[in-house]
């Protein structure tokens, strides 16, 4: 039986259902209040009386809701709404609607790619096109890490660049390099034009730098050390078990994904708990396999022992009726699995000694929760857990698309894998004033910015 369909270009990571914040709890004023804000101004005493009454009812409703909310309230990055209620910047990204219900305020996201998109020579076109920006940036890169990573990126060899401890800081640096070119050469103002940032797996660090939470140098050092620890985790696991580790993407029909995830989780939980029901006697034990990523409506990625992943696929086909297409990914490490616990422990300690800016930062989506980070402590916790937990990429995209009216998606970094994945979920141009772009080639950047400007103008006059 052929279990793997061969290697493919790096695909992003993701996982199962994310904790959902109740809809009312995600806003600091109720829907009826929004309706009163959008009521047309009518110079009539009765209309004014009705408007005032609705406003007072909304405030009463809001007070009752806050008093009875059972869910723990996380600290937030606060700002003041026009009504006087304190709201987080993340929660202020509320879709504005006209009285007819038509969307009138679309939002823009910057997103960044994860592991596997590196290639030798990826800095060279940018150095040739923008030498005054790129040359000092590469010097800063090498100085921060105390070795010439820029030479490995430019000239290889592939075997060196593909080492986890080199590829991960290289990808992050390349993403920030492109963003710096946008800022310094084209005058792109991230804080003025971007409403939210997010990154796939490793890309979460670039998203935090772009959002203003972390400085580039300290973040780069953390990524490098984290990658070194991950490489050592993989080596230790191989030595301990004698097995090969990596990641495998599973592709199925969209209407089968939810059940596929539930079935896989049932198999994994079943073997972990050592159940004694009838089925347990028919199943071989599955060890060190995790759902690493839920990438899209029809794709997930498994992480762990390749041999155990093969056993899991056999069981899926024999006992569940699922027959997903399996594709071995370009990763020899089991990212987002318990094997990476030492990396999570390192991140938890490292983040205590890094300056994190929160109050003035652009909202950034957590891979683990699928919603914006809510506080510094929330960021430290979730960013550490990301090493061993599922990346909920599909949840993140759906949340922004459906609940936060994000319709302009700008991919920043090497390759177009991220753009293709996002585009498949939201449509390349899903609505007037929207679009999905990948800024990865200096020859295309002017056209992309022109298209983005037109998109923003279309939205303004929509």
Coordinates of C-alpha atoms in Angstrom, one line a residue, residues 347-348 351 375-386:
X347 CA 10.1 29.8 25.4
X348 CA 8.3 30.1 28.7
X351 CA 9.6 35.3 27.3
X375 CA -2.6 40.3 27.4
X376 CA 1.1 40.0 27.9
X377 CA 0.6 36.9 30.1
X378 CA -1.7 35.4 27.6
X379 CA 0.9 35.9 24.9
X380 CA 3.7 34.3 27.0
X381 CA 1.5 31.3 27.7
X382 CA 0.1 30.7 24.2
X383 CA 3.4 31.3 22.4
X384 CA 5.1 28.8 24.7
X385 CA 2.4 26.2 24.2
X386 CA 2.5 26.6 20.4

